[in-house]
Coordinates of C-alpha atoms in Angstrom, one line a residue:
Chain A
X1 CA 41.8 76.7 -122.5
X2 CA 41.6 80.6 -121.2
X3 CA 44.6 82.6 -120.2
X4 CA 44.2 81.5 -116.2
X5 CA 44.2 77.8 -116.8
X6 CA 47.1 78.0 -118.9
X7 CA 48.6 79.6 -116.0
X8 CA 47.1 77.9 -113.4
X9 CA 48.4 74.6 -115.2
X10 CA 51.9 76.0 -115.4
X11 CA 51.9 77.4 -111.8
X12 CA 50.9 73.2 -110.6
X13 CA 54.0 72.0 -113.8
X14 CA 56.6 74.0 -111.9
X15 CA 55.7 73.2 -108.4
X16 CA 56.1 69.4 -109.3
X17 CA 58.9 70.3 -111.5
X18 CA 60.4 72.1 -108.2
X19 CA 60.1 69.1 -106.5
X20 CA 61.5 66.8 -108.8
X21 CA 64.4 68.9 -109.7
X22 CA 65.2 68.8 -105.9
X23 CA 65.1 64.7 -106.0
X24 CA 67.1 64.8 -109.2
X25 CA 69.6 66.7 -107.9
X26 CA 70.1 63.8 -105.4
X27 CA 70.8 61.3 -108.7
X28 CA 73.2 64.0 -110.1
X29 CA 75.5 64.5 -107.3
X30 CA 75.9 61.0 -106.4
X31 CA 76.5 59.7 -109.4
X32 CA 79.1 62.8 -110.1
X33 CA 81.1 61.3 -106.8
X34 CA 81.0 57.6 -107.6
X35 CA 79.7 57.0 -111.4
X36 CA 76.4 55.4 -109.6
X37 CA 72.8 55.5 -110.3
X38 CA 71.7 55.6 -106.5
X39 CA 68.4 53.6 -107.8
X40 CA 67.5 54.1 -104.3
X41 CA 67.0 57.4 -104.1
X42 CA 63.0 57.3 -104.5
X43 CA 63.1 55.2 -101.4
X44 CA 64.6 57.6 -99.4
X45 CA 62.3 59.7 -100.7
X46 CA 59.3 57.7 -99.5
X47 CA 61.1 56.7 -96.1
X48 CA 61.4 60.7 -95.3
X49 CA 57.4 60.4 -95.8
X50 CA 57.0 58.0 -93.3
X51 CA 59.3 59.8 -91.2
X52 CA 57.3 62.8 -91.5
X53 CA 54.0 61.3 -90.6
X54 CA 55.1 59.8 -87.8
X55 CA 57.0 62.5 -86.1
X56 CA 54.5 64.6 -87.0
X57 CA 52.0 62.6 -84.7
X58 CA 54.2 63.4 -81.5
X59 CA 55.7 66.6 -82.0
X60 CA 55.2 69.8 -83.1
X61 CA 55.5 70.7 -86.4
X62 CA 58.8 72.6 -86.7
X63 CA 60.6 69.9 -84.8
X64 CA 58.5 66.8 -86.9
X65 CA 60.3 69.0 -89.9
X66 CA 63.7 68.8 -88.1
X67 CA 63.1 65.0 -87.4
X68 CA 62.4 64.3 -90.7
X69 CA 65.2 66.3 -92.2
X70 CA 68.0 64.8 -90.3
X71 CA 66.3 61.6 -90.2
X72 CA 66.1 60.8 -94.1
X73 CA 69.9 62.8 -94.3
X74 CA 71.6 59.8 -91.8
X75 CA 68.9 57.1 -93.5
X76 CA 71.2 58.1 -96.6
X77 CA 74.4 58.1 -94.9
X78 CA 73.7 54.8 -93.3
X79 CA 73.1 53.1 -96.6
X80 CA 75.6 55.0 -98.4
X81 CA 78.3 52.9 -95.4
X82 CA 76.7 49.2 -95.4
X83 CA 75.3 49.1 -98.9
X84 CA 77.9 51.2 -101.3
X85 CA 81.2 51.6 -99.2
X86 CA 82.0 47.7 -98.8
X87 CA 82.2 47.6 -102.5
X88 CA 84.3 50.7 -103.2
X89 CA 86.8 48.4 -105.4
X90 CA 84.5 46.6 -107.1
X91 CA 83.2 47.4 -110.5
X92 CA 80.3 49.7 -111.1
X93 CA 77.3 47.2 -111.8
X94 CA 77.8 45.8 -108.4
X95 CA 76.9 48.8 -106.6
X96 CA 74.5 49.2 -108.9
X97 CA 73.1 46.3 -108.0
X98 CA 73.0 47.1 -104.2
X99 CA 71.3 49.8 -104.8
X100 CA 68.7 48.1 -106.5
X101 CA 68.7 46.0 -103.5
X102 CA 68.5 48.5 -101.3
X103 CA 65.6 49.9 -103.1
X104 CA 63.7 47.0 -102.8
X105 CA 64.3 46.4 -98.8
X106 CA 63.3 50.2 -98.5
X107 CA 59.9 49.5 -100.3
X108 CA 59.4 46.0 -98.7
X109 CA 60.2 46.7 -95.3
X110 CA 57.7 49.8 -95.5
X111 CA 55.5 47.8 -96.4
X112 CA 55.7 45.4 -93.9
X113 CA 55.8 47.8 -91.3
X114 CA 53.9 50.2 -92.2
X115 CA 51.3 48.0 -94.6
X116 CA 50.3 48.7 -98.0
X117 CA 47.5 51.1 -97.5
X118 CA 48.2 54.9 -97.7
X119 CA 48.7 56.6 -94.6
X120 CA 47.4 60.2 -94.9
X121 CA 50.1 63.1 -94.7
X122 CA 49.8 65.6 -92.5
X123 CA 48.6 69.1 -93.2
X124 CA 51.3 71.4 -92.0
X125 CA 50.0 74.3 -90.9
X126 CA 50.0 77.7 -93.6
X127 CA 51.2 75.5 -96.3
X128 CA 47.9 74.0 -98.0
X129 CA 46.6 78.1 -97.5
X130 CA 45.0 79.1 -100.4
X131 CA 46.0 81.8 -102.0
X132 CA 44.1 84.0 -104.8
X133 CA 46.3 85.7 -107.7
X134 CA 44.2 87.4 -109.9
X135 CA 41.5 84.5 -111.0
X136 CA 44.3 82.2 -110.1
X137 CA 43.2 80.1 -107.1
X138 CA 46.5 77.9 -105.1
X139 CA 48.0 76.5 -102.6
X140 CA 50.7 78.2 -100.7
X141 CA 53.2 75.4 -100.8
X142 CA 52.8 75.4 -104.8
X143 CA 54.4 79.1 -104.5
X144 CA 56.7 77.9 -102.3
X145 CA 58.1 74.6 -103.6
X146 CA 60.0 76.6 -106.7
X147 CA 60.9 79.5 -104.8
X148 CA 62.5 76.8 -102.3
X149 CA 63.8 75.4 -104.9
X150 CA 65.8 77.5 -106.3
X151 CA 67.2 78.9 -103.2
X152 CA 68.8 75.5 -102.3
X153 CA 70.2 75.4 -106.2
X154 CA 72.1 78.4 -105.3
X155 CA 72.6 77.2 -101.9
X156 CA 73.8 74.3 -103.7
X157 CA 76.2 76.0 -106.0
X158 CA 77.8 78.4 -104.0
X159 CA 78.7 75.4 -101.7
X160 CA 80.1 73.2 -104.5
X161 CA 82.2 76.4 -106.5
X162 CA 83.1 78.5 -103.3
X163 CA 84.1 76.5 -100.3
X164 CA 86.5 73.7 -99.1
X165 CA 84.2 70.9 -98.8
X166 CA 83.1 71.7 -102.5
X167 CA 86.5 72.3 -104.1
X168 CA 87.0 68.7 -102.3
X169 CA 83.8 67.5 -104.0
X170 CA 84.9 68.1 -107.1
X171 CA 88.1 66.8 -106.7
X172 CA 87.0 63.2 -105.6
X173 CA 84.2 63.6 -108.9
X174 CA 87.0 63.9 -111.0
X175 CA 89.6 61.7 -109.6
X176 CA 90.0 59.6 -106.5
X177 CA 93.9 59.2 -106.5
X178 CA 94.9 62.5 -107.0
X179 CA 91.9 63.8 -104.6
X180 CA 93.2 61.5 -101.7
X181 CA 97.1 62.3 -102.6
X182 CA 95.7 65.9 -101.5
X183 CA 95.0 64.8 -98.1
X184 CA 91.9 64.9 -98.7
X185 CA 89.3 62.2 -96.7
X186 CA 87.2 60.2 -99.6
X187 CA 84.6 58.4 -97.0
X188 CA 83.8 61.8 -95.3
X189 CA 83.4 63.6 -99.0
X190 CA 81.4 60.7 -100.3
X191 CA 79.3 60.7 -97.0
X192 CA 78.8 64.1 -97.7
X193 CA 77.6 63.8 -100.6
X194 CA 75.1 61.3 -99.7
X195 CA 73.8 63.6 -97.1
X196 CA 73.4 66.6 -99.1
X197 CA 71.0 64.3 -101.5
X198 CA 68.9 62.9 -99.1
X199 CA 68.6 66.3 -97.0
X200 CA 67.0 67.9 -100.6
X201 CA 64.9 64.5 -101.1
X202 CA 63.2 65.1 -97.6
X203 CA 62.7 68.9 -98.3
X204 CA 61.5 67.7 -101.5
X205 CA 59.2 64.7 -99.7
X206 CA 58.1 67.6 -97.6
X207 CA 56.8 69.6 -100.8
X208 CA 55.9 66.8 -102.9
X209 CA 53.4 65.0 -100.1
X210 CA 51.9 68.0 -98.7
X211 CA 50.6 68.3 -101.9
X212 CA 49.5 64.4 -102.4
X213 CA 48.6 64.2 -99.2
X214 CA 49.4 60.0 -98.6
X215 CA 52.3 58.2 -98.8
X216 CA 52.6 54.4 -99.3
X217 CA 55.3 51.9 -99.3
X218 CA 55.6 52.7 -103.0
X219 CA 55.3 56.2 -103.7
X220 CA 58.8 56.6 -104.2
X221 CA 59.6 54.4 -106.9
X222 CA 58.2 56.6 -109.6
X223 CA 58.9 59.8 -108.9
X224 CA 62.5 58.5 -108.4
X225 CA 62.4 57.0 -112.1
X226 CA 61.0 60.2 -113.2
X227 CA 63.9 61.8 -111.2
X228 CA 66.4 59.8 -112.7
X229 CA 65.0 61.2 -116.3
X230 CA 65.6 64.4 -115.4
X231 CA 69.1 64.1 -114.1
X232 CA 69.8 62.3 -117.5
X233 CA 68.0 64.7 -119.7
X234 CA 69.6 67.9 -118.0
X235 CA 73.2 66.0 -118.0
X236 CA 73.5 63.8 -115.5
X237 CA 76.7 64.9 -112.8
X238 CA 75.4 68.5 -113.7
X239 CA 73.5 70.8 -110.8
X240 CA 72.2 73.0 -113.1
X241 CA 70.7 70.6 -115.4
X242 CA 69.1 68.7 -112.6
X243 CA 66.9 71.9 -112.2
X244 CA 66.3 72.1 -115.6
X245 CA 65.3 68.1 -116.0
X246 CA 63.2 68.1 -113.3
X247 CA 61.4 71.4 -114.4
X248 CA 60.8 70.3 -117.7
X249 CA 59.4 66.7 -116.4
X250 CA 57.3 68.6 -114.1
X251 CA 55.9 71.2 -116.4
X252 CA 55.3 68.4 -119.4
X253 CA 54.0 66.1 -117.6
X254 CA 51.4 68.7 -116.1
X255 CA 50.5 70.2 -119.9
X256 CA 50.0 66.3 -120.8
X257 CA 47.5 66.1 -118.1
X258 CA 46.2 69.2 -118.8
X259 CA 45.3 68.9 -122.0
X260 CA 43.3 65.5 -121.0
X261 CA 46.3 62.7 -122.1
X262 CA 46.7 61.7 -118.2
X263 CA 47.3 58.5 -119.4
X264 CA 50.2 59.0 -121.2
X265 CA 51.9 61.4 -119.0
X266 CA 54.1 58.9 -117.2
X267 CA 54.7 57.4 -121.0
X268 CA 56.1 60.9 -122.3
X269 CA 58.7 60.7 -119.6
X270 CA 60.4 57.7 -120.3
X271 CA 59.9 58.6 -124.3
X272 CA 62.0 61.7 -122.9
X273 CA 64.8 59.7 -121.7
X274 CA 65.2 57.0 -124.7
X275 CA 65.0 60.2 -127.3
X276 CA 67.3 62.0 -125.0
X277 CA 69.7 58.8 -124.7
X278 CA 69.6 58.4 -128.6
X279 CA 70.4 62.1 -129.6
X280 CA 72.6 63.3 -126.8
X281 CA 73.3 60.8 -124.1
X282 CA 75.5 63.2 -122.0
X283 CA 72.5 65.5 -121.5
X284 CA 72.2 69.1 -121.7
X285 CA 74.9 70.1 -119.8
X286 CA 76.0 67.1 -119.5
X287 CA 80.4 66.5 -119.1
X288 CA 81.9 65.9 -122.7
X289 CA 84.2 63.2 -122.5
X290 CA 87.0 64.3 -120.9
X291 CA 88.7 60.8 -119.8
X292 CA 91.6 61.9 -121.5
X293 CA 94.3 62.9 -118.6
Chain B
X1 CA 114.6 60.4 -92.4
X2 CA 112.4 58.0 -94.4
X3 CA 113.0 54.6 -94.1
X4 CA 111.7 51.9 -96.2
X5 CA 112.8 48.3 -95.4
X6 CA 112.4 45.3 -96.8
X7 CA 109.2 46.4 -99.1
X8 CA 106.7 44.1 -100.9
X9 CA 103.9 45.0 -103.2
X10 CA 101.7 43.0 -105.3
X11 CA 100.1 44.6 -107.6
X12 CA 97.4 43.2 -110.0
X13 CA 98.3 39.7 -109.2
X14 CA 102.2 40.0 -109.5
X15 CA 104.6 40.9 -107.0
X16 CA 105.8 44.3 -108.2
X17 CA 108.4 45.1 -105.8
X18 CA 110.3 41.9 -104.5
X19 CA 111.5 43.2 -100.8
X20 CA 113.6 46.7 -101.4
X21 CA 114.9 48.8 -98.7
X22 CA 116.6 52.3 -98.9
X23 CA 116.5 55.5 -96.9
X24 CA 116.5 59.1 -97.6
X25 CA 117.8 61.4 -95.2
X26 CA 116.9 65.1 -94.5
X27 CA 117.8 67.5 -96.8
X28 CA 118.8 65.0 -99.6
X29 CA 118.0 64.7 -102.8
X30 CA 117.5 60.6 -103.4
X31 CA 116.3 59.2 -107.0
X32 CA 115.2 56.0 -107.8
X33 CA 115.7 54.6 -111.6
X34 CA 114.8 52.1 -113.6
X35 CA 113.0 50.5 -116.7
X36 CA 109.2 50.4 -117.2
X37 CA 107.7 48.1 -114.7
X38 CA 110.6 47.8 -112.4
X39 CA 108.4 48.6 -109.5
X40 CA 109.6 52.2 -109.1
X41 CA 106.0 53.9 -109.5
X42 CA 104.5 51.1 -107.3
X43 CA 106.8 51.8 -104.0
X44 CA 106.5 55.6 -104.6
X45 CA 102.5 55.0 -104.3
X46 CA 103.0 52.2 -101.2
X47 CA 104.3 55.1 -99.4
X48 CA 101.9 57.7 -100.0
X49 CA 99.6 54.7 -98.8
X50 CA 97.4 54.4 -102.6
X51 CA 98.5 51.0 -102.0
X52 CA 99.1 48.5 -99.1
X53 CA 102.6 46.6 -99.2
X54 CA 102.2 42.9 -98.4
X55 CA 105.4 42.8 -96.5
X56 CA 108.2 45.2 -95.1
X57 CA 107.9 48.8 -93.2
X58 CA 107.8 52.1 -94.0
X59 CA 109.2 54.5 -91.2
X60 CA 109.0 58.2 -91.4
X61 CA 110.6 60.4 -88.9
X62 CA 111.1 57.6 -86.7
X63 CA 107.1 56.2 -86.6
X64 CA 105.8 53.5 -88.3
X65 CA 103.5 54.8 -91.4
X66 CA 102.6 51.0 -93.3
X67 CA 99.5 50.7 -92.3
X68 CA 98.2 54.8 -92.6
X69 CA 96.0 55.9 -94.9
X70 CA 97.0 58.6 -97.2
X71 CA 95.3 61.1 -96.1
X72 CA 97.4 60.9 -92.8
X73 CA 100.5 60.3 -94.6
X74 CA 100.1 63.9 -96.5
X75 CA 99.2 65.3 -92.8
X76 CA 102.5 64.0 -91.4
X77 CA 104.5 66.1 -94.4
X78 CA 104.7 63.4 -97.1
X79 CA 103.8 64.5 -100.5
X80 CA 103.3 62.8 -104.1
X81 CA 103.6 64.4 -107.0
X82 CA 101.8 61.4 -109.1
X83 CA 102.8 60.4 -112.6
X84 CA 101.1 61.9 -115.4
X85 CA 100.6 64.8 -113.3
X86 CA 96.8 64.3 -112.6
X87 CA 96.1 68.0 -112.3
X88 CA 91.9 68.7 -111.6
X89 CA 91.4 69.8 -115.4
X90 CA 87.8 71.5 -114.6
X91 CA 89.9 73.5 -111.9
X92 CA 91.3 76.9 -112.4
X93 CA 94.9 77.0 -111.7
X94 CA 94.8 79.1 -108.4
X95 CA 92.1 76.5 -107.8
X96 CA 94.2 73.5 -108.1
X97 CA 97.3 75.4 -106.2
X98 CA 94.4 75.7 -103.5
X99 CA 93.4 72.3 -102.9
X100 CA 97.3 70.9 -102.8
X101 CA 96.8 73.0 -99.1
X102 CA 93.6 71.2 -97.9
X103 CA 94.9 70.2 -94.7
X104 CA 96.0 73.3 -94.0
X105 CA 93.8 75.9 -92.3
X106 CA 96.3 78.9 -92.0
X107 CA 96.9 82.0 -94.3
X108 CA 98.0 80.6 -97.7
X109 CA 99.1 84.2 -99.3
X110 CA 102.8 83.5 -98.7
X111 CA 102.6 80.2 -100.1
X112 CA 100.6 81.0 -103.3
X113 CA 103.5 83.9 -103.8
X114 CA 106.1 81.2 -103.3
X115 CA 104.3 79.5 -106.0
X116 CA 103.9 82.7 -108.3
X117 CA 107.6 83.0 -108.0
X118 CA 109.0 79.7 -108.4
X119 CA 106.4 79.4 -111.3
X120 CA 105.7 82.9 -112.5
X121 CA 103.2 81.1 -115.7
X122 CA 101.0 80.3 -112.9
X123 CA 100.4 83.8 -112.0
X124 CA 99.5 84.7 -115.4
X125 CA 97.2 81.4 -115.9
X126 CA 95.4 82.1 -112.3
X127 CA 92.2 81.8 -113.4
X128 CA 92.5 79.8 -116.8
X129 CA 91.5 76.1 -116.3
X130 CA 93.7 73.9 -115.7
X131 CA 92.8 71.6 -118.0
X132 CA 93.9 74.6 -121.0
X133 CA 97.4 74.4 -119.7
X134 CA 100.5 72.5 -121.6
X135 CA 101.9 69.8 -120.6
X136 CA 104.9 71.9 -119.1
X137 CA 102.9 74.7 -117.2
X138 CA 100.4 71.0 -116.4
X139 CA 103.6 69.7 -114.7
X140 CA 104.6 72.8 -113.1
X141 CA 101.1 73.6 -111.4
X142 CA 101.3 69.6 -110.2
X143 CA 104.9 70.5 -108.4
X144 CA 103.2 74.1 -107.0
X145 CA 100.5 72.0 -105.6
X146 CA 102.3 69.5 -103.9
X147 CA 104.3 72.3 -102.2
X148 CA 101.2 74.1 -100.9
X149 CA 101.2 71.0 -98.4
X150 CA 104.1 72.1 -97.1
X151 CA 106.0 68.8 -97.2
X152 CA 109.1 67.5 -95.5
X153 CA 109.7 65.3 -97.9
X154 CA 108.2 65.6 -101.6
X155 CA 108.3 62.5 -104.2
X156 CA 107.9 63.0 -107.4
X157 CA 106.8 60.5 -109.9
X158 CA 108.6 60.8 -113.4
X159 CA 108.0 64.9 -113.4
X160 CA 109.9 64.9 -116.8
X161 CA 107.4 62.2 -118.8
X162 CA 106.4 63.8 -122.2
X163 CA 108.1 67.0 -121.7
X164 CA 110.3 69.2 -124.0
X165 CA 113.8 69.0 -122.8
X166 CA 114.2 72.8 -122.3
X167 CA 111.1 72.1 -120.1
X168 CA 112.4 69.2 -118.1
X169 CA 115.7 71.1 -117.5
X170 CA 113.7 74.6 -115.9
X171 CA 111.9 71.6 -114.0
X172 CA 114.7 69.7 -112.6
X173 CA 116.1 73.9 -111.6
X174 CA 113.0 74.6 -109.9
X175 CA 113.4 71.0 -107.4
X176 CA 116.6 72.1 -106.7
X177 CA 115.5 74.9 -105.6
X178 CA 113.0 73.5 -103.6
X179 CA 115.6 71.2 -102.1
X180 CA 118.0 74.0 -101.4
X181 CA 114.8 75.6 -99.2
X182 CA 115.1 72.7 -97.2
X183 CA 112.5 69.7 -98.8
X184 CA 113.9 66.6 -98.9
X185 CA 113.3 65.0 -102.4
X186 CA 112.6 61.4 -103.5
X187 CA 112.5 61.2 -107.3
X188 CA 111.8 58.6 -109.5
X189 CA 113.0 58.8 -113.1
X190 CA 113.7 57.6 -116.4
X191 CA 115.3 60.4 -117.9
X192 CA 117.9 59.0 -115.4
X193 CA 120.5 61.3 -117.0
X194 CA 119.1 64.4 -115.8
X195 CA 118.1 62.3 -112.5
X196 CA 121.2 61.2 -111.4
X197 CA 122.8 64.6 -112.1
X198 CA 120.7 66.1 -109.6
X199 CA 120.9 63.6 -106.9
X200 CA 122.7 62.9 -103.6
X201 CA 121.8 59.4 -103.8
X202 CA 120.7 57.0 -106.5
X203 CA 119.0 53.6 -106.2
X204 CA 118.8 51.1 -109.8
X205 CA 115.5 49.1 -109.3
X206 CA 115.5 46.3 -111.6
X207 CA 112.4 44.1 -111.9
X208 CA 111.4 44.6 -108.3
X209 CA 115.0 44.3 -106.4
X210 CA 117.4 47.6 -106.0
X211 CA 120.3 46.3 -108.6
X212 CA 122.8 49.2 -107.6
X213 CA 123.4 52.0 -105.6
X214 CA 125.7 55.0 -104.8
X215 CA 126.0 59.0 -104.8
X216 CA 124.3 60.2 -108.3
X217 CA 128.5 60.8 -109.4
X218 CA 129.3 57.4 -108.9
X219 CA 126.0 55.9 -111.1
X220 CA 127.2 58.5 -113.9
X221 CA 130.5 57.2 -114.3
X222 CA 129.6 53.5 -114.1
X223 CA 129.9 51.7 -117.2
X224 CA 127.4 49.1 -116.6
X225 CA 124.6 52.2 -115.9
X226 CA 126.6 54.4 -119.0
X227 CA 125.2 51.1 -121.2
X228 CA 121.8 50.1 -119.7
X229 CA 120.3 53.9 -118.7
X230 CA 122.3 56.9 -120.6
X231 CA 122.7 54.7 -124.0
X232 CA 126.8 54.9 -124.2
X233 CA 128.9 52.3 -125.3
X234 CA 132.0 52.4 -123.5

């Protein structure tokens, strides 16, 4: 392998990394708010696909961007109120449970209304431009999906460390009583929080499918495992290690297929998590047990 | 001012508070003692609205609050300062002064100075996390954030649990200070030594029923409280 497929190979590793980290991030927040694996997540993913293509058919493409934006954020608000809310006081495998629930109705009722096949994604204009670095030959979007990417991270952070809403996010993350004996709203927070995860999935869905170019009822479900992986591997409940997980995933997985082990690429993954479960289950920047109050 | 009348709570399948009533009027300082379990955490928390009574009302400035949820209740100037202090430990301390003002959307500066000066450590721990702090300066930065709300009426749940006695008395200074600025208190205690000294008005709660009341002068000299709560044999 020369110089310019090693770099072409990494270029592709961290534009899927880019996306995944902005999927991830979705796990990480949601389960820093209410201690859940939103096992959903990849559906919402998937959904803001769907929503894509079909708004895209009508509309102009800034606004079909719009649609789909706001669509997939109150698609995640929406299940956040029927499917997690009702159970607020009870204990943590429920709402596990409805969200593995939820998962499933995403993928089946996509399925049933859209069918099975895969429904081609739409080209948005400039973003499948290729552009020529050097001897490196890509596509603009796989410039743009880390760049992106990052911006939101920081985005991200500044929001969480520097403003009200944040400061109120953390509270609620580290504890409800005292959060609401501050006045402050838990539904509105948690719905919040569900809304800045599904906003990144759909910018990630955006990214991730312009590059695929289909989407079908189950084209979620493992990116979203992969997701997951990378929440827990960078410390699930952390921001920062989000981006980290879901570059690393992305970049792996892309050297695996590179160097002609496509087979195994998915395999290495979830070989990523058990390790990463056996040697340091909080993750890379993962919270140290401070239950102690 | 505050109202509470005949107030029932279960809690975890018992009935915690058996029908209580009691009042606290402006500028008072009113305490609440008793034993561990004798309900007085659980009708501090039925007011703040953490939990919903089964029976009875809870009337604040002359409006029905039962039924509100506690967000509201900290809008309408009702504060808890909750046992074991429950600071945000991954907060800074200026942070955690911050958020005690989160329905607020004014100019804090005065407030934060109040703060400084009532609890001067705070100044100097600013940016430290809260988490670092000692118990004490822990307790301290729980009362400075409950004042940031600017309450009317601020209850506090055993403020001197686990603390140094030298600590619990700058403590009990610094809410009578508060008081004298004009917010009413509602404290619930065990040291009730140091409780009934400060107070206007004391309530016993025994196993879910008010056993005894009077001002905090009367509760001192009586023999059957000398024996159960300040450990002297007459």
């Amino acid at each position: 392998m020369n110089i310019n497929q090693l770099l072409q190979h990494a270029l592709t590793g961290i534009s899927v990394g880019g996306c995944y980290a902005l999927i991830a991030i979705g796990y990480t927040l949601v389960y820093g708010i209410l201690r859940l694996i939103n096992f959903a997540h990849g559906d919402i993913f998937m959904v803001a696909g769907y929503f894509m293509i079909f708004s895209f058919a009508v509309m102009p493409f800034p606004v079909a961007i719009v649609v789909t934006l706001v669509g997939t954020t109150v698609l995640g608000i929406l299940i956040e109120k029927f499917a997690y809310s009702p159970l607020r006081q009870a204990p943590r495998m429920s709402v596990m449970i409805s969200a593995i629930g939820v998962s499933y109705l995403l993928q089946n009722l996509a399925t049933y209304l859209f069918t099975a096949l895969p429904k081609a994604y739409p080209a948005i204009p400039g973003l499948k431009q290729v552009i020529k670095i050097g001897d490196i030959s890509t596509s603009l979007v796989t410039i743009l999906t880390p760049i992106i990417t990052i911006l939101l991270v920081v985005l991200l952070l500044w929001l969480v460390n520097r403003t009200k809403i944040g400061m109120a996010m953390r509270a609620v993350s580290r504890d409800y009583e005292a959060a609401s004996l501050m006045g402050i709203k838990l539904n509105q927070v948690i719905s919040f929080t569900f809304a800045i995860g599904s906003l990144l999935a759909a910018v990630g869905s955006i990214l991730y499918f312009t590059d695929r170019m289909t989407v079908f009822p189950f084209s979620g479900s493992l990116p979203g495992l992969k997701c997951f992986v990378a929440a827990v591997f960078g410390g699930i409940g952390s921001i920062p290690g989000a981006l980290v997980g879901g570059f690393f995933i992305g970049i792996c997985e892309t050297v695996i297929k590179a160097i002609g082990l496509s087979t195994f690429s998915d395999a290495f993954t979830f070989i990523v998590l058990i390790v990463m479960l056996l040697i340091r289950p909080t993750g890379l920047f993962g919270e140290k047990n401070i239950d102690k109050v | 001012m505050l109202k509470v009348e005949n107030l029932k709570v279960n809690f975890g399948g018992i009935e915690a508070v058996k029908g209580i009533s009691f009042e606290v009027k402006e500028g008072e300082i009113v305490t609440l003692i008793g034993s561990n379990g004798a309900g007085k955490s659980t009708t501090l928390r039925a007011i703040s609205g953490l939990v919903k009574p089964s029976e009875g009302r809870i009337i604040f400035e002359g409006s029905d609050i039962t039924k509100i949820g506690s967000s509201e209740i900290v809008g309408k100037g009702i504060t808890l300062c909750p046992e074991g202090r429950r600071i945000f430990p991954d907060m800074t301390v200026l942070e955690n002064i911050k958020i005690g003002a989160y329905l607020r959307n004014d100019d804090l500066t005065n407030d934060i100075e109040k703060c400084h000066r009532l609890f001067p450590i705070l100044k100097e721990r600013e940016n430290q996390l809260a988490g670092t702090l000692s118990g004490g300066e822990q307790q301290m930065l729980a009362v400075a954030r409950s004042l940031m709300s600017r309450p009317k009426i601020m209850m506090l749940d055993e403020p001197s649990l686990g603390l140094a006695p030298l600590v619990v008395k700058d403590i009990f200074n610094i809410l009578k200070e508060i008081n004298e600025e004009g917010v009413t208190i509602l404290l619930i205690e065990q040291n009730a030594n140091m409780a009934l000294r400060l107070a206007d008005k004391a309530y016993v709660l025994e196993t879910g029923t008010i056993a005894m009341q009077g001002s905090g002068k009367e509760l001192l000299d009586n023999p059957k409280i000398k024996e159960a709560y300040l450990g002297k044999k007459n």
